[in-house]
Short mmCIF file of C-alpha atoms in Angstrom, two decimals:
data_model
loop_
_atom_site.label_atom_id
_atom_site.label_comp_id
_atom_site.label_asym_id
_atom_site.label_seq_id
_atom_site.Cartn_x
_atom_site.Cartn_y
_atom_site.Cartn_z
CA MET A 91 -38.79 43.51 26.17
CA SER A 92 -39.83 39.97 25.59
CA GLU A 93 -39.07 37.47 28.26
CA HIS A 94 -37.12 34.34 27.36
CA PRO A 95 -38.82 31.09 28.27
CA LYS A 96 -37.33 29.46 31.31
CA THR A 97 -35.67 26.05 30.81
CA ASP A 98 -34.61 23.63 33.45
CA HIS A 99 -30.89 22.85 33.65
CA PHE A 100 -29.99 19.43 34.96
CA VAL A 101 -26.59 18.71 36.42
CA SER A 102 -25.51 15.15 37.09
CA GLN A 103 -24.64 14.62 40.74
CA ALA A 104 -22.65 11.42 39.96
CA PRO A 105 -18.87 11.57 40.44
CA PHE A 106 -16.84 12.07 37.27
CA ASP A 107 -15.47 8.79 35.85
CA PRO A 108 -12.93 9.14 33.01
CA GLY A 109 -13.60 5.55 31.99
CA SER A 110 -17.19 6.44 31.18
CA ILE A 111 -16.13 8.63 28.23
CA GLU A 112 -15.83 5.56 26.03
CA GLN A 113 -19.42 4.65 26.91
CA LEU A 114 -20.74 8.14 26.22
CA THR A 115 -18.92 8.40 22.85
CA PRO A 116 -18.52 4.85 21.58
CA GLY A 117 -15.67 4.39 19.12
CA GLN A 118 -14.43 7.98 19.35
CA GLU A 119 -11.75 7.70 22.00
CA LYS A 120 -9.59 5.34 19.92
CA TYR A 121 -9.45 7.91 17.12
CA PHE A 122 -8.39 10.66 19.51
CA LEU A 123 -5.60 8.54 21.02
CA ALA A 124 -4.48 6.70 17.85
CA SER A 125 -1.04 7.27 16.39
CA ARG A 126 -0.46 8.71 12.94
CA ARG A 127 0.49 5.31 11.56
CA ARG A 128 -2.69 3.69 12.85
CA LEU A 129 -4.86 6.46 11.40
CA ILE A 130 -3.25 5.95 7.99
CA TRP A 131 -3.91 2.21 8.22
CA TRP A 132 -7.58 2.74 9.10
CA LYS A 133 -8.05 5.12 6.18
CA LEU A 134 -6.21 2.78 3.82
CA LYS A 135 -8.46 -0.15 4.79
CA ARG A 136 -11.45 1.79 3.48
CA HIS A 137 -9.79 1.93 0.05
CA LYS A 138 -10.67 -1.63 -0.99
CA LEU A 139 -8.89 -1.52 -4.36
CA ALA A 140 -5.66 -0.31 -2.74
CA VAL A 141 -5.85 -3.09 -0.13
CA TRP A 142 -6.29 -5.76 -2.81
CA CYS A 143 -3.42 -4.31 -4.81
CA GLY A 144 -1.27 -4.28 -1.69
CA PHE A 145 -2.11 -7.95 -1.19
CA ILE A 146 -1.06 -8.68 -4.80
CA LEU A 147 2.22 -6.83 -4.28
CA LEU A 148 2.85 -8.77 -1.08
CA ILE A 149 2.34 -12.07 -2.90
CA MET A 150 4.54 -11.11 -5.86
CA TYR A 151 7.37 -9.83 -3.69
CA GLY A 152 7.00 -12.81 -1.39
CA SER A 153 7.41 -15.12 -4.40
CA THR A 154 10.83 -13.61 -5.10
CA LEU A 155 12.08 -15.08 -1.82
CA ILE A 156 11.25 -18.65 -2.87
CA CYS A 157 11.17 -18.47 -6.65
CA GLU A 158 13.40 -21.58 -6.84
CA TRP A 159 10.73 -23.54 -4.99
CA ILE A 160 7.83 -22.20 -7.04
CA ALA A 161 9.40 -22.81 -10.46
CA PRO A 162 9.05 -26.46 -11.54
CA TYR A 163 12.33 -26.26 -13.50
CA HIS A 164 15.58 -24.37 -13.34
CA TYR A 165 15.35 -21.32 -15.59
CA GLN A 166 18.20 -22.62 -17.80
CA THR A 167 16.95 -26.18 -18.17
CA ARG A 168 16.39 -27.04 -21.83
CA HIS A 169 13.94 -29.58 -23.24
CA THR A 170 15.17 -30.06 -26.78
CA ASP A 171 12.26 -32.34 -27.64
CA HIS A 172 9.71 -29.68 -26.67
CA ILE A 173 10.83 -26.52 -28.49
CA TYR A 174 7.96 -24.00 -28.79
CA SER A 175 5.67 -26.34 -26.89
CA PRO A 176 2.29 -24.69 -26.13
CA PRO A 177 0.95 -24.28 -22.58
CA GLN A 178 -0.42 -27.43 -21.01
CA ARG A 179 -3.73 -27.09 -19.18
CA VAL A 180 -4.09 -28.51 -15.69
CA HIS A 181 -7.06 -30.88 -15.36
CA PHE A 182 -8.71 -32.51 -12.36
CA PHE A 183 -11.21 -34.90 -13.96
CA HIS A 184 -10.47 -37.63 -16.49
CA GLN A 185 -13.42 -39.34 -18.16
CA GLY A 186 -15.73 -38.00 -15.47
CA ARG A 187 -13.60 -39.26 -12.61
CA PHE A 188 -11.66 -37.02 -10.20
CA ILE A 189 -8.02 -38.05 -10.09
CA GLY A 190 -6.36 -34.82 -8.90
CA PRO A 191 -4.33 -32.26 -10.83
CA PHE A 192 -2.73 -33.62 -14.01
CA VAL A 193 -1.82 -32.64 -17.56
CA TYR A 194 -2.22 -34.51 -20.81
CA GLY A 195 0.91 -35.45 -22.68
CA ASN A 196 1.51 -34.06 -26.15
CA ASN A 197 1.95 -35.71 -29.54
CA TYR A 198 4.43 -33.87 -31.72
CA ARG A 199 4.78 -33.51 -35.47
CA LEU A 200 6.57 -31.07 -37.76
CA ASN A 201 4.29 -29.47 -40.35
CA MET A 202 6.43 -29.56 -43.51
CA GLU A 203 4.19 -27.06 -45.33
CA ASN A 204 4.97 -24.15 -42.99
CA LEU A 205 7.79 -25.75 -40.96
CA ARG A 206 5.79 -25.20 -37.80
CA ARG A 207 6.02 -27.44 -34.76
CA GLU A 208 2.59 -28.74 -33.84
CA TYR A 209 1.67 -30.32 -30.51
CA THR A 210 -1.69 -31.95 -29.82
CA PRO A 211 -2.87 -33.19 -26.39
CA ASP A 212 -3.18 -36.97 -26.11
CA PRO A 213 -6.07 -37.94 -23.75
CA GLY A 214 -4.43 -41.31 -23.32
CA LYS A 215 -1.40 -39.80 -21.61
CA VAL A 216 -2.50 -38.80 -18.11
CA GLU A 217 0.48 -37.31 -16.27
CA ARG A 218 -0.31 -36.56 -12.63
CA LEU A 219 1.54 -33.74 -10.96
CA ARG A 220 3.70 -34.23 -7.89
CA PHE A 221 3.84 -31.86 -4.94
CA PHE A 222 6.67 -31.12 -2.49
CA CYS A 223 9.01 -33.10 -4.65
CA SER A 224 12.59 -33.32 -5.89
CA GLY A 225 13.41 -31.95 -9.33
CA ASP A 226 16.04 -29.84 -11.05
CA GLY A 227 18.95 -28.94 -8.82
CA TYR A 228 19.78 -25.32 -8.02
CA ARG A 229 21.53 -23.13 -5.48
CA PHE A 230 18.95 -21.41 -3.26
CA TRP A 231 19.76 -17.69 -3.42
CA ASN A 232 22.97 -18.87 -5.08
CA LEU A 233 24.13 -20.17 -1.69
CA VAL A 234 22.63 -23.53 -0.66
CA PRO A 235 22.45 -26.51 -3.07
CA MET A 236 18.86 -27.84 -3.16
CA ASP A 237 16.44 -29.68 -5.45
CA PHE A 238 13.14 -29.05 -3.63
CA HIS A 239 10.11 -27.82 -5.63
CA LEU A 240 6.53 -27.17 -4.63
CA VAL A 241 5.19 -28.87 -7.78
CA CYS A 242 6.85 -31.15 -10.32
CA PRO A 243 5.73 -33.05 -13.42
CA ALA A 244 5.22 -36.78 -13.37
CA GLU A 245 8.37 -38.88 -13.38
CA GLY A 246 9.97 -38.69 -16.81
CA ARG A 247 7.23 -36.38 -18.10
CA THR A 248 6.82 -32.65 -18.67
CA MET A 249 4.67 -29.80 -17.38
CA PHE A 250 4.78 -26.50 -19.25
CA LEU A 251 2.11 -24.28 -17.72
CA LEU A 252 2.98 -21.34 -20.01
CA GLY A 253 4.73 -23.19 -22.81
CA THR A 254 8.39 -23.18 -23.84
CA ASP A 255 10.64 -20.86 -25.85
CA ARG A 256 12.94 -21.38 -28.83
CA LEU A 257 15.39 -23.41 -26.72
CA GLY A 258 12.74 -25.52 -24.98
CA ARG A 259 13.00 -23.65 -21.65
CA ASP A 260 9.91 -23.52 -19.46
CA LEU A 261 8.44 -20.02 -19.70
CA PHE A 262 6.65 -20.15 -16.33
CA SER A 263 9.92 -20.95 -14.55
CA ARG A 264 11.74 -18.17 -16.37
CA ILE A 265 9.03 -15.63 -15.53
CA THR A 266 9.18 -16.70 -11.88
CA TYR A 267 12.96 -16.30 -11.76
CA GLY A 268 12.77 -13.04 -13.71
CA ALA A 269 10.39 -11.55 -11.13
CA ARG A 270 13.21 -11.52 -8.57
CA ILE A 271 15.44 -9.39 -10.79
CA SER A 272 12.79 -7.01 -12.11
CA LEU A 273 11.13 -6.39 -8.75
CA LEU A 274 14.38 -6.04 -6.80
CA ILE A 275 15.67 -3.52 -9.34
CA GLY A 276 12.62 -1.41 -8.53
CA LEU A 277 13.31 -1.56 -4.79
CA GLY A 278 17.06 -1.03 -5.15
CA GLY A 279 16.59 1.87 -7.55
CA ILE A 280 14.05 3.64 -5.35
CA ALA A 281 16.32 3.17 -2.30
CA VAL A 282 19.18 4.99 -4.05
CA SER A 283 16.80 7.58 -5.51
CA LEU A 284 15.22 8.17 -2.11
CA PHE A 285 18.62 8.70 -0.51
CA LEU A 286 19.68 11.22 -3.17
CA GLY A 287 16.33 13.01 -3.14
CA LEU A 288 16.26 13.38 0.65
CA LEU A 289 19.92 14.40 0.84
CA LEU A 290 20.01 16.99 -1.94
CA GLY A 291 16.44 18.20 -1.42
CA GLY A 292 17.01 18.48 2.32
CA LEU A 293 20.20 20.50 1.90
CA ALA A 294 18.56 22.81 -0.65
CA GLY A 295 15.46 23.37 1.47
CA TYR A 296 17.25 23.86 4.79
CA TYR A 297 20.19 26.03 3.77
CA GLY A 298 18.76 27.84 0.75
CA GLY A 299 21.05 30.40 -0.91
CA TRP A 300 23.75 29.11 -3.24
CA VAL A 301 23.17 25.51 -2.11
CA ASP A 302 19.55 25.75 -3.21
CA SER A 303 20.53 27.38 -6.51
CA LEU A 304 23.13 24.69 -7.24
CA VAL A 305 20.71 21.80 -6.55
CA GLN A 306 17.94 23.45 -8.59
CA ARG A 307 20.20 24.02 -11.60
CA LEU A 308 21.39 20.41 -11.44
CA THR A 309 17.79 19.23 -11.24
CA GLU A 310 16.78 21.34 -14.23
CA ILE A 311 19.69 20.05 -16.33
CA ILE A 312 18.83 16.41 -15.63
CA ARG A 313 15.10 16.93 -16.27
CA SER A 314 15.82 18.71 -19.56
CA PHE A 315 17.11 15.51 -21.19
CA PRO A 316 14.65 12.99 -22.69
CA GLU A 317 14.50 10.16 -20.20
CA LEU A 318 14.64 7.07 -22.42
CA PRO A 319 17.51 8.24 -24.69
CA LEU A 320 19.51 9.21 -21.62
CA TRP A 321 18.87 5.77 -20.11
CA MET A 322 20.04 4.18 -23.35
CA ALA A 323 23.18 6.32 -23.51
CA LEU A 324 24.20 5.52 -19.94
CA SER A 325 23.40 1.82 -20.34
CA ALA A 326 25.46 1.63 -23.53
CA ILE A 327 28.63 2.65 -21.68
CA LEU A 328 28.46 -0.34 -19.32
CA PRO A 329 31.37 -2.65 -20.25
CA VAL A 330 30.31 -5.85 -21.99
CA THR A 331 32.86 -7.72 -19.88
CA TRP A 332 30.96 -7.01 -16.66
CA SER A 333 29.39 -9.94 -14.87
CA PRO A 334 25.56 -10.13 -14.74
CA LEU A 335 25.70 -9.03 -11.08
CA LEU A 336 27.67 -5.88 -11.92
CA VAL A 337 25.30 -5.11 -14.79
CA PHE A 338 22.39 -5.50 -12.36
CA PHE A 339 23.88 -2.93 -9.99
CA GLY A 340 24.84 -0.68 -12.89
CA ILE A 341 21.27 -0.58 -14.25
CA THR A 342 19.96 0.05 -10.72
CA VAL A 343 22.26 3.05 -10.25
CA ILE A 344 21.41 4.45 -13.70
CA LEU A 345 17.68 4.31 -13.01
CA ALA A 346 18.17 5.90 -9.60
CA LEU A 347 20.39 8.73 -10.85
CA LEU A 348 17.65 9.92 -13.19
CA ASP A 349 14.68 9.55 -10.85
CA TRP A 350 15.64 11.53 -7.73
CA THR A 351 14.85 14.98 -9.12
CA GLY A 352 11.09 14.93 -8.52
CA LEU A 353 11.46 13.81 -4.91
CA ALA A 354 14.23 16.34 -4.27
CA ARG A 355 11.99 19.19 -5.39
CA ALA A 356 9.13 17.98 -3.19
CA VAL A 357 11.46 17.71 -0.16
CA ARG A 358 12.93 21.15 -0.85
CA SER A 359 9.53 22.84 -0.99
CA LYS A 360 8.42 21.18 2.24
CA LEU A 361 11.58 22.08 4.14
CA LEU A 362 11.43 25.69 2.98
CA ALA A 363 8.08 25.94 4.75
CA LEU A 364 8.89 23.82 7.82
CA ARG A 365 12.31 25.26 8.69
CA GLU A 366 10.66 28.44 10.01
CA GLU A 367 8.32 26.57 12.35
CA ASP A 368 8.70 27.10 16.08
CA TYR A 369 9.86 23.56 16.85
CA ALA A 370 12.63 23.82 14.22
CA THR A 371 13.74 27.17 15.64
CA ALA A 372 13.69 25.74 19.18
CA ALA A 373 15.85 22.79 18.10
CA ARG A 374 18.30 25.18 16.43
CA LEU A 375 18.54 27.39 19.54
CA MET A 376 19.19 24.34 21.71
CA GLY A 377 22.27 23.59 19.64
CA ALA A 378 21.00 20.75 17.44
CA ARG A 379 23.07 20.19 14.31
CA PRO A 380 21.45 20.65 10.88
CA GLY A 381 21.54 16.92 10.17
CA ARG A 382 19.60 16.17 13.35
CA ILE A 383 17.09 18.96 12.73
CA ILE A 384 16.41 17.72 9.19
CA GLY A 385 16.35 14.01 10.02
CA ARG A 386 14.59 14.06 13.42
CA HIS A 387 12.30 17.07 13.21
CA LEU A 388 11.58 18.15 9.64
CA LEU A 389 11.48 14.99 7.51
CA PRO A 390 9.11 13.06 9.84
CA GLY A 391 6.62 15.89 9.37
CA PHE A 392 5.87 14.73 5.85
CA ALA A 393 7.12 11.14 5.93
CA SER A 394 3.75 9.90 4.66
CA HIS A 395 4.18 12.03 1.53
CA ILE A 396 7.66 10.58 0.99
CA ILE A 397 6.38 7.01 1.32
CA ALA A 398 3.55 7.62 -1.15
CA SER A 399 5.93 9.27 -3.64
CA ALA A 400 8.37 6.37 -3.38
CA THR A 401 5.57 3.85 -3.92
CA LEU A 402 4.46 5.65 -7.08
CA SER A 403 8.06 5.84 -8.38
CA ILE A 404 8.77 2.10 -8.24
CA PRO A 405 6.67 1.31 -11.37
CA GLY A 406 8.82 3.75 -13.35
CA MET A 407 11.93 1.85 -12.25
CA ILE A 408 10.46 -1.49 -13.31
CA LEU A 409 9.35 -0.11 -16.67
CA GLY A 410 12.78 1.44 -17.17
CA GLU A 411 14.56 -1.88 -16.65
CA THR A 412 12.04 -3.66 -18.86
CA ALA A 413 12.48 -1.11 -21.66
CA LEU A 414 16.28 -1.19 -21.51
CA SER A 415 16.42 -4.99 -21.46
CA PHE A 416 13.84 -5.16 -24.26
CA LEU A 417 16.08 -2.90 -26.38
CA GLY A 418 19.13 -5.03 -25.58
CA LEU A 419 20.84 -2.31 -23.50
CA GLY A 420 19.94 -3.54 -20.03
CA LEU A 421 20.35 -6.93 -18.45
CA ARG A 422 21.65 -9.65 -20.72
CA PRO A 423 21.51 -13.47 -20.69
CA PRO A 424 22.27 -15.64 -18.79
CA ILE A 425 20.58 -13.39 -16.21
CA THR A 426 16.80 -13.42 -16.58
CA SER A 427 14.31 -10.60 -16.10
CA TRP A 428 10.95 -9.74 -17.59
CA GLY A 429 12.64 -7.35 -20.00
CA VAL A 430 15.07 -10.05 -21.15
CA LEU A 431 12.15 -12.41 -21.77
CA LEU A 432 10.34 -9.78 -23.83
CA ASN A 433 13.54 -9.13 -25.77
CA GLU A 434 13.42 -12.75 -26.91
CA ALA A 435 9.89 -12.19 -28.27
CA GLN A 436 10.71 -9.28 -30.59
CA ASN A 437 10.20 -11.28 -33.78
CA ILE A 438 6.59 -10.63 -34.73
CA ASN A 439 6.47 -13.70 -36.97
CA VAL A 440 7.49 -15.96 -34.09
CA VAL A 441 4.97 -14.31 -31.77
CA ALA A 442 2.23 -14.76 -34.38
CA MET A 443 2.88 -18.50 -34.48
CA TYR A 444 3.70 -18.94 -30.79
CA PRO A 445 1.70 -16.21 -28.97
CA TRP A 446 2.52 -17.49 -25.48
CA LEU A 447 6.00 -15.95 -25.84
CA ILE A 448 4.42 -12.53 -25.13
CA LEU A 449 3.09 -13.72 -21.75
CA PRO A 450 5.93 -12.03 -19.76
CA VAL A 451 4.15 -8.73 -20.42
CA VAL A 452 1.26 -9.84 -18.19
CA PRO A 453 3.13 -9.65 -14.82
CA VAL A 454 4.61 -6.31 -15.91
CA VAL A 455 1.13 -4.86 -16.48
CA VAL A 456 -0.19 -6.39 -13.24
CA ILE A 457 2.64 -5.06 -11.07
CA ILE A 458 2.46 -1.56 -12.60
CA LEU A 459 -1.31 -1.31 -12.08
CA ALA A 460 -1.01 -2.71 -8.54
CA PHE A 461 1.66 -0.17 -7.60
CA ASN A 462 -0.31 2.72 -9.09
CA PHE A 463 -3.57 1.84 -7.33
CA PHE A 464 -1.81 1.06 -4.06
CA GLY A 465 0.18 4.30 -4.27
CA ASP A 466 -2.99 6.32 -4.91
CA GLY A 467 -4.70 4.74 -1.92
CA LEU A 468 -1.67 5.27 0.30
CA ARG A 469 -1.39 8.90 -0.77
CA ASP A 470 -5.06 9.54 0.03
CA ALA A 471 -4.71 7.78 3.40
CA ALA A 472 -1.62 9.81 4.29
CA ASP A 473 -3.23 13.13 3.35
CA PRO A 474 -4.23 14.82 6.65
CA TYR A 475 -6.87 16.92 4.88
CA LYS A 476 -8.91 13.96 3.58
#
């Protein structure tokens, strides 16, 4: 038999100090003691694109709180002398001299050959912008009368950053006001959809049996219909006499009623697996009611998955409202949304002559991409196996 080489074994004689663990393993203790929420945040921060998209979403949703301040005009204000006026560029230097942000005034003429309105910048008309100023009056959140704006045109002048429409209304102001409606429809719709998905999916997954069969058949029936035609059919039955506020809630409910099925199936499959876990059985034996077991013990086990699914579903809600309003079956004037603005740009001949009318599609594309990238990053961060 071969003899193993002898090795010396050193044992530290110093007393054990729990505080020295952080020094022996720098940076490791905080990961061992961190909560689930903090771990998700640390993983999400490594996804740079998702963080930037989250920042964009924060800005866009934050703008809905103060859209009356951001917009230089009220969304219904008409400038009859500036119909189909092109966007005015903001300048800082005039003849090589810095004078602050300003726009050049326009000279207008009607081209009698093609009956097209033509505007040309006049370098002699320097119109300096005003900040934190008084302008068009409005009711802040339809409650408080105000006339405060973050930026205004020069006194008696105009400032159309994205041009005007066929009635001379400032397109930038209308897009800013429309963001509140389009973005809030997404949040309101996903709130209703989330409630239905958790309720029906939770009941199907926890009880099983005929409850599960009933929910699954209902889900299959709803998913068997083409989504857009069903949206159109339900939107068409909304009474034309409804106020814009009722139409807003009606469209929100319609979008939610058709979007809960995917989440309900995901919740059902998770609960079918988790209801047999030891902690669920222990809660049941201690006399906990089914509602408490589902809400306090089972759903938190995959809350991160629910949040990621909801984040990825919001773009579908926004696109649904935009499509319905574009087809004339959703929100209608005087209420303003991105879909309503695109509905006004359906005439291809008008868009060919005045291309800035298609600009409302830009925030739609930006918000959809931001939600998709942020949802992907959030889903990866919430996945315990990544």
